[in-house]
mmCIF file of C-alpha atoms in Angstrom:
data_model
loop_
_atom_site.group_PDB
_atom_site.id
_atom_site.type_symbol
_atom_site.label_atom_id
_atom_site.label_comp_id
_atom_site.label_asym_id
_atom_site.label_seq_id
_atom_site.Cartn_x
_atom_site.Cartn_y
_atom_site.Cartn_z
ATOM 1 C CA MET A 1 0.006 -0.025 0.104
ATOM 2 C CA LYS A 2 1.479 3.264 -0.810
ATOM 3 C CA ALA A 3 1.945 5.766 1.572
ATOM 4 C CA ARG A 4 -0.083 9.154 1.156
ATOM 5 C CA TYR A 5 2.492 12.513 1.439
ATOM 6 C CA PHE A 6 0.696 15.681 1.982
ATOM 7 C CA ASN A 7 1.628 19.304 1.237
ATOM 8 C CA ILE A 8 0.725 21.115 4.839
ATOM 9 C CA GLY A 9 0.777 24.467 3.699
ATOM 10 C CA VAL A 10 -2.040 23.509 1.100
ATOM 11 C CA LEU A 11 -4.193 21.585 3.485
ATOM 12 C CA MET A 12 -4.148 24.134 6.696
ATOM 13 C CA ALA A 13 -6.571 26.539 5.353
ATOM 14 C CA LEU A 14 -9.316 23.446 4.797
ATOM 15 C CA PHE A 15 -8.513 21.850 8.237
ATOM 16 C CA ALA A 16 -8.679 24.936 10.454
ATOM 17 C CA THR A 17 -12.150 25.454 9.726
ATOM 18 C CA LEU A 18 -13.287 22.067 10.836
ATOM 19 C CA PHE A 19 -12.181 23.065 14.561
ATOM 20 C CA THR A 20 -13.668 25.397 17.160
ATOM 21 C CA ALA A 21 -11.557 28.829 17.781
ATOM 22 C CA CYS A 22 -11.431 30.822 20.690
ATOM 23 C CA ASP A 23 -11.705 34.621 20.739
ATOM 24 C CA SER A 24 -8.240 35.924 22.038
ATOM 25 C CA ASP A 25 -9.529 39.759 21.915
ATOM 26 C CA ARG A 26 -10.153 41.126 25.290
ATOM 27 C CA ASP A 27 -11.168 44.675 26.420
ATOM 28 C CA ASP A 28 -10.379 44.381 30.016
ATOM 29 C CA ASN A 29 -6.947 43.839 31.824
ATOM 30 C CA PRO A 30 -8.171 42.107 34.924
ATOM 31 C CA THR A 31 -6.637 41.314 38.334
ATOM 32 C CA LEU A 32 -6.025 37.604 38.965
ATOM 33 C CA GLY A 33 -6.427 36.346 42.470
ATOM 34 C CA PRO A 34 -5.554 32.904 43.578
ATOM 35 C CA ASN A 35 -9.178 31.663 42.765
ATOM 36 C CA HIS A 36 -8.243 32.216 39.215
ATOM 37 C CA THR A 37 -6.352 29.048 38.379
ATOM 38 C CA ALA A 38 -7.308 26.765 35.683
ATOM 39 C CA SER A 39 -6.556 23.186 36.171
ATOM 40 C CA SER A 40 -6.549 21.642 32.406
ATOM 41 C CA PHE A 41 -7.535 22.557 28.941
ATOM 42 C CA VAL A 42 -7.462 19.809 25.926
ATOM 43 C CA VAL A 43 -5.624 20.059 22.587
ATOM 44 C CA ASN A 44 -7.773 18.385 19.962
ATOM 45 C CA ALA A 45 -6.476 15.352 17.831
ATOM 46 C CA PRO A 46 -4.803 16.454 14.850
ATOM 47 C CA ALA A 47 -6.740 16.077 11.549
ATOM 48 C CA LEU A 48 -3.224 14.728 9.908
ATOM 49 C CA ALA A 49 -2.323 12.662 12.959
ATOM 50 C CA ASP A 50 -1.932 9.320 10.923
ATOM 51 C CA GLN A 51 -0.535 10.855 7.618
ATOM 52 C CA TYR A 52 2.901 11.002 6.222
ATOM 53 C CA ILE A 53 4.240 14.776 7.178
ATOM 54 C CA GLN A 54 7.322 15.763 5.400
ATOM 55 C CA LEU A 55 8.307 19.073 7.126
ATOM 56 C CA SER A 56 10.054 22.056 5.356
ATOM 57 C CA PRO A 57 10.638 25.796 5.848
ATOM 58 C CA ASP A 58 7.711 26.529 3.933
ATOM 59 C CA ASN A 59 4.748 24.451 5.678
ATOM 60 C CA ALA A 60 3.161 24.377 8.836
ATOM 61 C CA VAL A 61 1.288 21.971 11.205
ATOM 62 C CA ASN A 62 -2.335 22.797 12.297
ATOM 63 C CA LEU A 63 -2.868 22.622 16.024
ATOM 64 C CA THR A 64 -6.471 23.547 18.023
ATOM 65 C CA TRP A 65 -7.213 23.470 21.619
ATOM 66 C CA THR A 66 -9.522 24.628 24.035
ATOM 67 C CA GLN A 67 -9.228 27.437 26.357
ATOM 68 C CA PRO A 68 -8.519 27.129 29.999
ATOM 69 C CA ASP A 69 -11.217 28.632 32.253
ATOM 70 C CA TYR A 70 -9.512 31.186 34.643
ATOM 71 C CA GLY A 71 -12.544 32.379 35.713
ATOM 72 C CA VAL A 72 -11.981 35.995 34.119
ATOM 73 C CA ASN A 73 -12.134 37.606 30.664
ATOM 74 C CA THR A 74 -8.617 38.022 29.816
ATOM 75 C CA VAL A 75 -5.771 37.128 26.972
ATOM 76 C CA VAL A 76 -4.143 33.597 27.521
ATOM 77 C CA ASN A 77 -0.584 32.885 26.297
ATOM 78 C CA TYR A 78 0.114 29.419 24.678
ATOM 79 C CA LYS A 79 3.578 28.008 23.704
ATOM 80 C CA VAL A 80 3.953 24.549 21.953
ATOM 81 C CA GLN A 81 6.615 21.932 23.039
ATOM 82 C CA VAL A 82 7.797 19.156 20.753
ATOM 83 C CA GLY A 83 8.714 15.520 21.740
ATOM 84 C CA LEU A 84 10.158 12.397 20.263
ATOM 85 C CA MET A 85 8.333 9.192 20.837
ATOM 86 C CA ASP A 86 10.559 6.603 22.445
ATOM 87 C CA ASN A 87 8.966 3.014 23.649
ATOM 88 C CA GLY A 88 6.036 4.645 24.809
ATOM 89 C CA SER A 89 7.481 7.557 26.580
ATOM 90 C CA VAL A 90 7.956 11.144 25.348
ATOM 91 C CA LYS A 91 11.651 12.653 25.131
ATOM 92 C CA TRP A 92 10.775 16.300 25.202
ATOM 93 C CA ALA A 93 12.677 19.263 23.725
ATOM 94 C CA ASP A 94 14.531 21.760 26.212
ATOM 95 C CA GLY A 95 12.314 24.613 26.344
ATOM 96 C CA TYR A 96 9.086 25.464 23.940
ATOM 97 C CA LEU A 97 9.324 26.635 20.184
ATOM 98 C CA ASP A 98 10.067 30.297 19.654
ATOM 99 C CA THR A 99 6.559 31.559 18.232
ATOM 100 C CA GLY A 100 3.845 31.848 20.744
ATOM 101 C CA PHE A 101 0.170 32.558 20.250
ATOM 102 C CA THR A 102 -2.581 33.883 21.818
ATOM 103 C CA SER A 103 -5.307 31.847 19.542
ATOM 104 C CA CYS A 104 -6.600 28.524 19.927
ATOM 105 C CA ASN A 105 -6.375 27.413 16.194
ATOM 106 C CA VAL A 106 -2.572 27.601 15.504
ATOM 107 C CA ASN A 107 -0.623 26.934 12.632
ATOM 108 C CA VAL A 108 2.999 25.554 13.973
ATOM 109 C CA SER A 109 6.019 26.359 11.846
ATOM 110 C CA GLY A 110 7.568 23.575 10.283
ATOM 111 C CA GLU A 111 10.787 24.908 10.624
ATOM 112 C CA GLU A 112 10.651 25.189 14.341
ATOM 113 C CA ILE A 113 9.414 21.918 14.315
ATOM 114 C CA ALA A 114 12.220 20.574 12.576
ATOM 115 C CA LYS A 115 14.772 22.881 14.763
ATOM 116 C CA ALA A 116 13.195 21.310 17.825
ATOM 117 C CA ILE A 117 13.594 17.659 16.614
ATOM 118 C CA CYS A 118 17.231 18.422 15.368
ATOM 119 C CA LYS A 119 18.044 19.296 18.936
ATOM 120 C CA ILE A 120 16.159 16.491 20.627
ATOM 121 C CA ASP A 121 18.726 14.477 18.544
ATOM 122 C CA GLY A 122 21.558 16.146 19.617
ATOM 123 C CA PHE A 123 22.670 17.164 16.359
ATOM 124 C CA ALA A 124 24.858 20.259 16.773
ATOM 125 C CA THR A 125 26.096 20.892 13.375
ATOM 126 C CA GLU A 126 25.213 20.009 9.470
ATOM 127 C CA ASP A 127 27.818 17.857 9.613
ATOM 128 C CA ASP A 128 26.378 15.757 12.285
ATOM 129 C CA TYR A 129 23.029 15.460 10.652
ATOM 130 C CA VAL A 130 21.404 12.227 10.055
ATOM 131 C CA ASP A 131 18.145 11.764 8.251
ATOM 132 C CA MET A 132 16.220 9.892 10.583
ATOM 133 C CA GLY A 133 12.923 9.444 8.489
ATOM 134 C CA PHE A 134 9.421 9.259 9.619
ATOM 135 C CA ARG A 135 8.851 9.202 13.198
ATOM 136 C CA GLU A 136 6.266 9.729 15.714
ATOM 137 C CA ILE A 137 6.542 13.254 17.115
ATOM 138 C CA ALA A 138 4.779 14.599 20.374
ATOM 139 C CA MET A 139 3.431 17.994 21.010
ATOM 140 C CA ARG A 140 1.785 19.612 23.930
ATOM 141 C CA VAL A 141 0.862 23.271 24.923
ATOM 142 C CA ALA A 142 1.661 25.367 27.842
ATOM 143 C CA ALA A 143 -1.068 28.062 28.393
ATOM 144 C CA SER A 144 -0.346 31.228 31.023
ATOM 145 C CA ILE A 145 -1.478 34.427 31.668
ATOM 146 C CA LYS A 146 1.076 37.453 31.321
ATOM 147 C CA THR A 147 1.104 41.139 32.597
ATOM 148 C CA THR A 148 1.519 44.058 30.209
ATOM 149 C CA SER A 149 5.152 43.706 30.877
ATOM 150 C CA ALA A 150 5.174 40.269 29.651
ATOM 151 C CA SER A 151 5.922 38.655 32.978
ATOM 152 C CA LEU A 152 4.541 35.553 34.021
ATOM 153 C CA VAL A 153 1.473 35.634 36.497
ATOM 154 C CA GLU A 154 2.411 33.290 39.334
ATOM 155 C CA GLY A 155 0.346 30.106 39.499
ATOM 156 C CA THR A 156 -1.088 30.709 35.772
ATOM 157 C CA GLU A 157 0.932 28.350 34.014
ATOM 158 C CA ILE A 158 -0.602 24.778 33.101
ATOM 159 C CA LEU A 159 0.320 22.000 30.772
ATOM 160 C CA SER A 160 -2.354 20.370 28.077
ATOM 161 C CA ASN A 161 -2.530 16.665 26.985
ATOM 162 C CA VAL A 162 -0.114 15.151 24.590
ATOM 163 C CA VAL A 163 -0.840 14.364 20.962
ATOM 164 C CA THR A 164 0.971 12.934 18.491
ATOM 165 C CA PHE A 165 1.644 12.597 14.602
ATOM 166 C CA LYS A 166 2.601 9.099 13.868
ATOM 167 C CA HIS A 167 4.649 9.684 10.709
ATOM 168 C CA MET A 168 6.584 12.740 10.974
ATOM 169 C CA ALA A 169 9.725 13.861 9.055
ATOM 170 C CA ALA A 170 12.081 16.431 10.137
ATOM 171 C CA TYR A 171 15.312 17.732 7.727
ATOM 172 C CA CYS A 172 18.411 19.543 8.540
ATOM 173 C CA ASN A 173 17.702 22.418 10.697
ATOM 174 C CA VAL A 174 20.261 22.753 13.105
ATOM 175 C CA PRO A 175 21.078 25.788 15.680
ATOM 176 C CA THR A 176 23.129 28.392 14.177
ATOM 177 C CA LYS A 177 24.347 31.833 15.091
ATOM 178 C CA GLY A 178 21.516 34.498 14.288
ATOM 179 C CA VAL A 179 22.031 37.462 11.722
ATOM 180 C CA LEU A 180 21.340 40.687 11.515
ATOM 181 C CA TYR A 181 21.132 42.304 7.924
ATOM 182 C CA VAL A 182 21.924 45.994 7.806
ATOM 183 C CA ILE A 183 19.573 47.380 5.121
ATOM 184 C CA GLY A 184 20.066 51.233 4.072
ATOM 185 C CA SER A 185 21.715 53.496 2.174
ATOM 186 C CA CYS A 186 25.086 51.835 2.444
ATOM 187 C CA CYS A 187 24.537 49.204 0.396
ATOM 188 C CA GLY A 188 21.855 50.669 -1.830
ATOM 189 C CA TRP A 189 18.601 49.906 0.133
ATOM 190 C CA PRO A 190 17.990 46.463 -1.458
ATOM 191 C CA GLU A 191 14.570 44.778 -0.451
ATOM 192 C CA PRO A 192 15.121 42.222 2.587
ATOM 193 C CA SER A 193 13.793 39.597 0.622
ATOM 194 C CA GLY A 194 15.262 35.892 0.332
ATOM 195 C CA SER A 195 16.240 36.573 -3.260
ATOM 196 C CA ASN A 196 18.975 39.363 -2.058
ATOM 197 C CA LYS A 197 20.196 37.257 0.907
ATOM 198 C CA GLN A 198 23.374 36.032 -0.948
ATOM 199 C CA THR A 199 24.068 39.469 -1.985
ATOM 200 C CA LEU A 200 23.960 40.867 1.209
ATOM 201 C CA VAL A 201 25.963 37.747 2.464
ATOM 202 C CA ASP A 202 28.830 38.755 -0.287
ATOM 203 C CA GLY A 203 28.820 42.307 0.498
ATOM 204 C CA GLY A 204 29.237 41.674 4.120
ATOM 205 C CA TRP A 205 25.978 43.930 5.179
ATOM 206 C CA PHE A 206 25.217 42.092 8.270
ATOM 207 C CA VAL A 207 26.133 41.409 11.975
ATOM 208 C CA GLU A 208 26.577 38.045 13.532
ATOM 209 C CA GLU A 209 25.743 36.627 16.873
ATOM 210 C CA THR A 210 28.607 36.152 19.033
ATOM 211 C CA GLU A 211 27.313 32.876 20.186
ATOM 212 C CA ILE A 212 24.595 30.642 19.425
ATOM 213 C CA GLY A 213 21.323 32.141 21.008
ATOM 214 C CA SER A 214 23.355 34.733 22.851
ATOM 215 C CA GLY A 215 21.303 37.416 21.543
ATOM 216 C CA LEU A 216 24.448 39.414 21.068
ATOM 217 C CA TYR A 217 25.313 40.376 17.936
ATOM 218 C CA HIS A 218 28.505 41.980 16.733
ATOM 219 C CA GLY A 219 30.858 43.177 13.471
ATOM 220 C CA VAL A 220 32.713 45.899 11.700
ATOM 221 C CA ILE A 221 31.532 46.817 8.498
ATOM 222 C CA GLU A 222 33.349 49.304 5.849
ATOM 223 C CA MET A 223 30.518 51.800 5.287
ATOM 224 C CA PRO A 224 31.306 54.403 2.172
ATOM 225 C CA ALA A 225 31.187 58.237 2.671
ATOM 226 C CA GLY A 226 28.067 60.145 2.487
ATOM 227 C CA ASP A 227 24.670 60.385 4.263
ATOM 228 C CA LEU A 228 24.522 57.078 6.158
ATOM 229 C CA THR A 229 21.130 55.703 7.210
ATOM 230 C CA PHE A 230 20.408 52.343 8.100
ATOM 231 C CA ARG A 231 18.408 49.809 10.161
ATOM 232 C CA PHE A 232 18.630 45.984 10.815
ATOM 233 C CA TYR A 233 16.605 43.062 9.475
ATOM 234 C CA SER A 234 16.586 39.617 11.595
ATOM 235 C CA LYS A 235 14.362 38.019 8.941
ATOM 236 C CA LEU A 236 14.238 38.313 5.008
ATOM 237 C CA THR A 237 10.541 38.436 4.362
ATOM 238 C CA GLY A 238 9.698 41.938 3.242
ATOM 239 C CA TRP A 239 9.866 45.522 4.289
ATOM 240 C CA GLY A 240 7.146 45.035 6.936
ATOM 241 C CA SER A 241 5.015 47.841 8.272
ATOM 242 C CA ASP A 242 5.008 50.231 11.362
ATOM 243 C CA ASP A 243 2.335 47.990 12.623
ATOM 244 C CA ASP A 244 3.922 44.789 11.767
ATOM 245 C CA PRO A 245 7.620 45.373 11.081
ATOM 246 C CA GLU A 246 8.736 42.039 9.853
ATOM 247 C CA GLY A 247 11.795 41.349 11.533
ATOM 248 C CA SER A 248 12.845 45.024 11.340
ATOM 249 C CA ILE A 249 15.127 46.384 14.404
ATOM 250 C CA GLY A 250 15.209 50.234 14.686
ATOM 251 C CA GLN A 251 15.602 53.215 16.886
ATOM 252 C CA GLN A 252 11.872 53.542 17.113
ATOM 253 C CA ALA A 253 8.630 51.876 15.859
ATOM 254 C CA GLU A 254 7.536 54.482 13.229
ATOM 255 C CA ASP A 255 9.122 54.301 9.716
ATOM 256 C CA LYS A 256 11.330 57.734 10.386
ATOM 257 C CA SER A 257 14.893 58.142 10.698
ATOM 258 C CA LYS A 258 16.733 59.932 13.471
ATOM 259 C CA ASP A 259 19.786 61.891 13.136
ATOM 260 C CA TYR A 260 22.977 60.974 15.592
ATOM 261 C CA THR A 261 26.792 61.378 16.033
ATOM 262 C CA LEU A 262 29.355 59.086 16.579
ATOM 263 C CA PRO A 263 30.030 57.188 18.599
ATOM 264 C CA HIS A 264 26.461 56.274 19.672
ATOM 265 C CA SER A 265 25.103 54.196 22.218
ATOM 266 C CA GLY A 266 21.357 53.540 23.016
ATOM 267 C CA PRO A 267 18.154 51.804 22.735
ATOM 268 C CA CYS A 268 16.574 49.721 19.513
ATOM 269 C CA MET A 269 13.342 48.005 19.173
ATOM 270 C CA PRO A 270 11.020 46.183 16.689
ATOM 271 C CA GLY A 271 10.183 48.981 14.095
ATOM 272 C CA LYS A 272 11.366 51.006 11.016
ATOM 273 C CA GLY A 273 13.224 53.757 12.458
ATOM 274 C CA SER A 274 16.552 53.857 10.834
ATOM 275 C CA TRP A 275 19.849 55.334 12.311
ATOM 276 C CA SER A 276 21.260 58.153 10.206
ATOM 277 C CA PHE A 277 24.620 59.882 10.290
ATOM 278 C CA PRO A 278 24.711 62.860 8.060
ATOM 279 C CA GLY A 279 28.124 63.626 6.317
ATOM 280 C CA PHE A 280 29.433 60.526 7.249
ATOM 281 C CA ALA A 281 33.263 60.392 6.332
ATOM 282 C CA GLY A 282 33.728 56.700 5.435
ATOM 283 C CA GLY A 283 35.390 53.909 7.386
ATOM 284 C CA LYS A 284 35.035 50.823 9.547
ATOM 285 C CA LEU A 285 31.998 51.115 11.841
ATOM 286 C CA ASP A 286 32.086 48.638 14.747
ATOM 287 C CA ILE A 287 28.261 47.620 15.704
ATOM 288 C CA THR A 288 27.252 45.993 18.456
ATOM 289 C CA VAL A 289 23.282 45.002 18.954
ATOM 290 C CA ASP A 290 22.428 43.795 22.229
ATOM 291 C CA LEU A 291 18.707 42.195 21.553
ATOM 292 C CA ASN A 292 18.688 40.902 25.330
ATOM 293 C CA ASN A 293 18.779 44.424 26.919
ATOM 294 C CA ASN A 294 17.576 46.238 23.474
ATOM 295 C CA THR A 295 20.322 48.107 22.958
ATOM 296 C CA VAL A 296 22.829 49.216 20.364
ATOM 297 C CA LYS A 297 26.583 50.831 20.346
ATOM 298 C CA PHE A 298 28.282 51.988 17.059
ATOM 299 C CA GLU A 299 31.626 53.272 17.075
ATOM 300 C CA LEU A 300 34.354 54.172 14.485
ATOM 301 C CA GLN A 301 37.243 51.757 14.390
#
């Protein structure tokens, strides 16, 4: 009997409509007390649980679940954890996937799932990677409530039940150092898209994470003379907007540049506000970006 393989990106829109979603829009900001503690919530059996799923950077897996009853009308935050079934037990990835959710009907990135599976398998570099084929992959969801400053409200985090996908295959997606691409007048303002990635890399228009997962980026870039204006992009998926910066990191959210002098140290944030250095004389610019503290430092070398 032939196994059936599915393009998950095509089918998600169809299956997402078959499940009950919850409304995550809330107008109030409640105060939680000791009586507002949910005990459980349920992840529904996935529609494609028994099908063959080849993960890729371009597909996703749909999950739906019931909303925990915290006894108040509030936004609930969800995180997905991936595990590998091993003789009836689950070997869980260390931590959750990067993308969080506030909806009960979500498409989970195939890229993030594959990365978690590679971590479970212990593949540290591309040279370590071995294709393990189709295996049974487990997932569960953690729910919690956070304050407006994104701090966890103590006592609100609970775990769902476990669901599995019987035949899921990862691909080589091992952890690597993060990259921030420099987009601006220095390189002719190319669109931050995948088609321009090689041009940006070959031109040296990027700074790299000092260690995998450190959140600290550093690099020295030869900048041309002239009015220098730039910002950073953590991913190459388009320009983004003020409301959705699409990985753009600037000195403010709004798409406006602001003049500075060198050396400069200051804040950064998700947004399209560019740094501008009028009359830049040209030379090597030492760039440090700390995404743990959301700060930048620019110095002439």
